[in-house]
C-alpha cells in the first residue's frame, strides 16, 4: 500500500495555530463567535439577509490581522517546508495570512482568505486590504451590492477539494494542528489519510472531537509542541 507513495507530509492547520499570535479561535471560551451565532454571520443566507452585519464582522477581523504576527509554530512549519521541499503541503482552514507572512509557499486555503474579496455576480476574486461594504461596486462587471469576503461559509463547497483529497491520499504523514475536528470535510481528512496508509498525528491544546482517529496525540500549546517535533524530525 505504501510503496508507491511520494513521501509527502500533509499538514492541516486550524484556528489553534494562530491563537498564540492573538487571533481568537472559533469554539473555545471567548471564541470568535461569542456574541454572534455562526448562522448569523457565516452562511450565505445571513449575508443575503443582513450584509452590513456580515461585513462588519469580517472588516473587524481583517483589521485585527494588522495587529498580529506569526508565532513559533508558524515558523516551525516554514522550517519543515524548507527541509522537505515539494514533499511538503500545508492545507489551512484559517482565513488569516500568518502562514504566508511566516514564509510558507506550499499552502492551500480550504476556507478562503480574509485578504481577498469576490464578486457574487461574476466571481472575480481580488486582493482586499480595506473594509468591504454593501455599496462597493465590482471593479470588473460594475455591478453593485455583490462584493463579499472570499470565505467559505456553511453549506458552501470548500476550495481546491480535488487537489487536497489527492494530496492526502499520497501522504506518508498527516498532521492536524490546532483544529477541533468539528467542521467537515476537514474533520474527515484524517480518515482519508489513514485509509491510504499514512501515519497520523494530532497536535492540540486538548483532544479534538476526532482525536481517537489519530495514531498519536501531542497535547499542549502549538508554539511549545511543534518546534521541537519538527526539530527532531529534521535532526533525524
Ligand atoms: C490550540 C491552541 C494552541 C487553541 N495550540 N491548539 C452534519 C454532519 C456533518 C457535516 C455537516 C452536518 N451539517 C452540516 C455539515 C457540513 C458543515 C459542517 O461541518 N458543519 C458542522 C458544524 C457540523 N460543513 C460545511 O458546510 C462545509 N461545506 C461542505 O460541507 O460542503 C459540502 C461538501 C460535500 C462533500 C465534500 C465536500 C464538501 C463548509 C464549512 C465552512 C466552514 N467555515 C468556517 C467559517 C469561515 C469563515 C470565518 O472564518 O468566519 O471556517 S467555520 C469555522 O470552523 C472556520 C474554521 O476554519 C472552521 C474550523 O474551526 P477550527 O479551525 O477547528 O477552530 P476551532 O475553534 O473549532 O478549534 C480550535 C482548536 O484549536 C481547538 O481544538 C483548541 O483546543 C485548539 N487550540 N489554542 C494548539 N495554542
Tab-separated table of N, CA and C in Angstrom, residues 146-218:
chain	number	residue	atom	x	y	z
A	146	UNK	N	-22.687	43.227	-4.633
A	146	UNK	CA	-22.335	41.810	-4.723
A	146	UNK	C	-20.979	41.448	-4.143
A	147	UNK	N	-20.210	42.469	-3.688
A	147	UNK	CA	-18.869	42.147	-3.198
A	147	UNK	C	-18.975	41.475	-1.825
A	148	UNK	N	-18.292	40.337	-1.677
A	148	UNK	CA	-18.346	39.576	-0.433
A	148	UNK	C	-16.946	39.116	-0.047
A	149	UNK	N	-16.724	38.789	1.230
A	149	UNK	CA	-15.430	38.207	1.598
A	149	UNK	C	-15.237	36.885	0.848
A	150	UNK	N	-13.977	36.587	0.494
A	150	UNK	CA	-13.663	35.334	-0.226
A	150	UNK	C	-13.482	34.226	0.815
A	151	UNK	N	-14.606	33.862	1.415
A	151	UNK	CA	-14.643	32.960	2.572
A	151	UNK	C	-15.642	31.861	2.258
A	152	UNK	N	-15.351	30.633	2.743
A	152	UNK	CA	-16.299	29.522	2.572
A	152	UNK	C	-17.223	29.482	3.795
A	153	UNK	N	-18.493	29.753	3.567
A	153	UNK	CA	-19.470	29.722	4.648
A	153	UNK	C	-20.120	28.343	4.713
A	154	UNK	N	-20.836	28.087	5.817
A	154	UNK	CA	-21.519	26.801	5.971
A	154	UNK	C	-22.464	26.575	4.790
A	155	UNK	N	-22.415	25.339	4.278
A	155	UNK	CA	-23.262	24.988	3.140
A	155	UNK	C	-22.587	25.248	1.803
A	156	UNK	N	-21.428	25.931	1.809
A	156	UNK	CA	-20.701	26.177	0.557
A	156	UNK	C	-19.574	25.154	0.412
A	157	UNK	N	-19.162	24.932	-0.818
A	157	UNK	CA	-18.114	23.938	-1.095
A	157	UNK	C	-16.743	24.531	-0.789
A	158	UNK	N	-15.961	23.894	0.088
A	158	UNK	CA	-14.587	24.375	0.322
A	158	UNK	C	-13.765	24.372	-0.972
A	159	UNK	N	-12.699	25.181	-0.964
A	159	UNK	CA	-11.882	25.355	-2.170
A	159	UNK	C	-10.896	24.194	-2.373
A	160	UNK	N	-10.575	23.929	-3.610
A	160	UNK	CA	-9.487	23.031	-4.046
A	160	UNK	C	-9.617	21.602	-3.501
A	161	UNK	N	-10.878	21.163	-3.336
A	161	UNK	CA	-11.122	19.863	-2.698
A	161	UNK	C	-10.461	18.702	-3.443
A	162	UNK	N	-10.530	18.710	-4.775
A	162	UNK	CA	-9.995	17.569	-5.516
A	162	UNK	C	-8.478	17.449	-5.324
A	163	UNK	N	-7.787	18.596	-5.463
A	163	UNK	CA	-6.315	18.594	-5.266
A	163	UNK	C	-5.962	18.156	-3.847
A	164	UNK	N	-6.750	18.636	-2.884
A	164	UNK	CA	-6.466	18.341	-1.477
A	164	UNK	C	-6.652	16.856	-1.192
A	165	UNK	N	-7.754	16.294	-1.641
A	165	UNK	CA	-8.005	14.864	-1.395
A	165	UNK	C	-6.910	14.025	-2.061
A	166	UNK	N	-6.528	14.391	-3.285
A	166	UNK	CA	-5.471	13.631	-3.965
A	166	UNK	C	-4.157	13.702	-3.201
A	167	UNK	N	-3.830	14.885	-2.683
A	167	UNK	CA	-2.576	15.041	-1.919
A	167	UNK	C	-2.628	14.218	-0.636
A	168	UNK	N	-3.767	14.212	0.032
A	168	UNK	CA	-3.874	13.443	1.289
A	168	UNK	C	-3.721	11.948	0.997
A	169	UNK	N	-4.275	11.501	-0.114
A	169	UNK	CA	-4.156	10.072	-0.456
A	169	UNK	C	-2.713	9.670	-0.747
A	170	UNK	N	-1.877	10.646	-1.120
A	170	UNK	CA	-0.474	10.347	-1.419
A	170	UNK	C	0.452	10.563	-0.233
A	171	UNK	N	-0.108	11.003	0.908
A	171	UNK	CA	0.748	11.372	2.041
A	171	UNK	C	1.247	10.151	2.800
A	172	UNK	N	2.500	10.243	3.269
A	172	UNK	CA	3.020	9.265	4.235
A	172	UNK	C	2.719	9.700	5.653
A	173	UNK	N	2.694	11.032	5.844
A	173	UNK	CA	2.449	11.613	7.161
A	173	UNK	C	1.315	12.607	7.034
A	174	UNK	N	0.362	12.553	7.960
A	174	UNK	CA	-0.706	13.559	8.007
A	174	UNK	C	-0.768	14.092	9.443
A	175	UNK	N	-0.568	15.405	9.581
A	175	UNK	CA	-0.631	16.030	10.912
A	175	UNK	C	-1.787	17.031	10.914
A	176	UNK	N	-2.524	17.062	12.019
A	176	UNK	CA	-3.560	18.098	12.193
A	176	UNK	C	-3.178	18.921	13.422
A	177	UNK	N	-3.100	20.238	13.232
A	177	UNK	CA	-2.598	21.117	14.299
A	177	UNK	C	-3.637	22.190	14.634
A	178	UNK	N	-4.084	22.231	15.886
A	178	UNK	CA	-4.949	23.327	16.353
A	178	UNK	C	-6.301	23.387	15.682
A	179	UNK	N	-6.900	22.228	15.469
A	179	UNK	CA	-8.256	22.219	14.900
A	179	UNK	C	-9.133	21.285	15.719
A	180	UNK	N	-10.387	21.697	15.951
A	180	UNK	CA	-11.264	20.977	16.881
A	180	UNK	C	-11.884	19.724	16.274
A	181	UNK	N	-11.738	19.530	14.977
A	181	UNK	CA	-12.299	18.328	14.347
A	181	UNK	C	-13.818	18.328	14.335
A	182	UNK	N	-14.398	19.518	14.307
A	182	UNK	CA	-15.869	19.603	14.344
A	182	UNK	C	-16.474	20.037	13.019
A	183	UNK	N	-15.644	20.519	12.099
A	183	UNK	CA	-16.192	21.040	10.842
A	183	UNK	C	-15.715	20.172	9.676
A	184	UNK	N	-16.681	19.702	8.904
A	184	UNK	CA	-16.409	18.851	7.747
A	184	UNK	C	-16.372	19.693	6.479
A	185	UNK	N	-15.650	19.266	5.452
A	185	UNK	CA	-14.973	17.991	5.286
A	185	UNK	C	-13.619	17.871	5.986
A	186	UNK	N	-13.046	18.977	6.517
A	186	UNK	CA	-11.679	18.893	7.076
A	186	UNK	C	-11.582	17.851	8.184
A	187	UNK	N	-12.633	17.727	9.005
A	187	UNK	CA	-12.587	16.779	10.122
A	187	UNK	C	-12.452	15.332	9.645
A	188	UNK	N	-12.799	15.079	8.386
A	188	UNK	CA	-12.716	13.720	7.844
A	188	UNK	C	-11.413	13.425	7.114
A	189	UNK	N	-10.531	14.426	6.986
A	189	UNK	CA	-9.284	14.208	6.228
A	189	UNK	C	-8.423	13.116	6.864
A	190	UNK	N	-8.436	13.024	8.201
A	190	UNK	CA	-7.605	12.018	8.877
A	190	UNK	C	-8.020	10.605	8.455
A	191	UNK	N	-9.322	10.409	8.241
A	191	UNK	CA	-9.772	9.060	7.826
A	191	UNK	C	-9.289	8.733	6.417
A	192	UNK	N	-9.272	9.745	5.550
A	192	UNK	CA	-8.774	9.525	4.177
A	192	UNK	C	-7.284	9.175	4.242
A	193	UNK	N	-6.543	9.930	5.060
A	193	UNK	CA	-5.097	9.683	5.177
A	193	UNK	C	-4.827	8.290	5.726
A	194	UNK	N	-5.562	7.923	6.767
A	194	UNK	CA	-5.341	6.608	7.381
A	194	UNK	C	-5.670	5.478	6.420
A	195	UNK	N	-6.796	5.624	5.704
A	195	UNK	CA	-7.188	4.555	4.760
A	195	UNK	C	-6.136	4.386	3.679
A	196	UNK	N	-5.411	5.487	3.360
A	196	UNK	CA	-4.382	5.397	2.326
A	196	UNK	C	-3.031	4.986	2.911
A	197	UNK	N	-2.968	4.724	4.221
A	197	UNK	CA	-1.748	4.172	4.819
A	197	UNK	C	-0.840	5.168	5.494
A	198	UNK	N	-1.276	6.423	5.666
A	198	UNK	CA	-0.403	7.427	6.293
A	198	UNK	C	-0.359	7.258	7.808
A	199	UNK	N	0.743	7.714	8.418
A	199	UNK	CA	0.799	7.872	9.874
A	199	UNK	C	0.142	9.207	10.205
A	200	UNK	N	-0.597	9.245	11.310
A	200	UNK	CA	-1.366	10.460	11.599
A	200	UNK	C	-1.053	10.976	12.997
A	201	UNK	N	-0.876	12.297	13.085
A	201	UNK	CA	-0.531	12.935	14.363
A	201	UNK	C	-1.448	14.135	14.571
A	202	UNK	N	-1.991	14.221	15.790
A	202	UNK	CA	-2.791	15.390	16.191
A	202	UNK	C	-1.975	16.215	17.176
A	203	UNK	N	-1.940	17.533	16.974
A	203	UNK	CA	-1.316	18.423	17.970
A	203	UNK	C	-2.342	19.461	18.356
A	204	UNK	N	-2.694	19.499	19.645
A	204	UNK	CA	-3.791	20.360	20.068
A	204	UNK	C	-3.646	20.687	21.541
A	205	UNK	N	-4.294	21.760	21.933
A	205	UNK	CA	-4.308	22.137	23.347
A	205	UNK	C	-5.060	21.100	24.160
A	206	UNK	N	-6.102	20.546	23.569
A	206	UNK	CA	-6.831	19.435	24.199
A	206	UNK	C	-7.299	18.509	23.089
A	207	UNK	N	-7.636	17.260	23.451
A	207	UNK	CA	-8.004	16.292	22.411
A	207	UNK	C	-9.165	16.821	21.571
A	208	UNK	N	-9.029	16.716	20.251
A	208	UNK	CA	-10.090	17.165	19.348
A	208	UNK	C	-11.223	16.136	19.306
A	209	UNK	N	-12.341	16.519	18.682
A	209	UNK	CA	-13.514	15.625	18.601
A	209	UNK	C	-13.178	14.320	17.881
A	210	UNK	N	-12.236	14.394	16.929
A	210	UNK	CA	-11.879	13.199	16.153
A	210	UNK	C	-10.535	12.605	16.608
A	211	UNK	N	-10.162	12.905	17.839
A	211	UNK	CA	-8.844	12.524	18.367
A	211	UNK	C	-8.565	11.022	18.261
A	212	UNK	N	-9.593	10.199	18.492
A	212	UNK	CA	-9.377	8.743	18.525
A	212	UNK	C	-8.936	8.203	17.162
A	213	UNK	N	-9.104	9.002	16.110
A	213	UNK	CA	-8.736	8.533	14.768
A	213	UNK	C	-7.233	8.691	14.492
A	214	UNK	N	-6.527	9.445	15.363
A	214	UNK	CA	-5.101	9.698	15.116
A	214	UNK	C	-4.232	8.630	15.782
A	215	UNK	N	-3.094	8.310	15.151
A	215	UNK	CA	-2.151	7.353	15.739
A	215	UNK	C	-1.492	7.934	16.983
A	216	UNK	N	-1.259	9.247	16.956
A	216	UNK	CA	-0.523	9.886	18.053
A	216	UNK	C	-1.166	11.233	18.359
A	217	UNK	N	-1.288	11.546	19.650
A	217	UNK	CA	-1.808	12.862	20.057
A	217	UNK	C	-0.750	13.562	20.897
A	218	UNK	N	-0.428	14.786	20.523
A	218	UNK	CA	0.537	15.570	21.295
A	218	UNK	C	-0.237	16.768	21.836
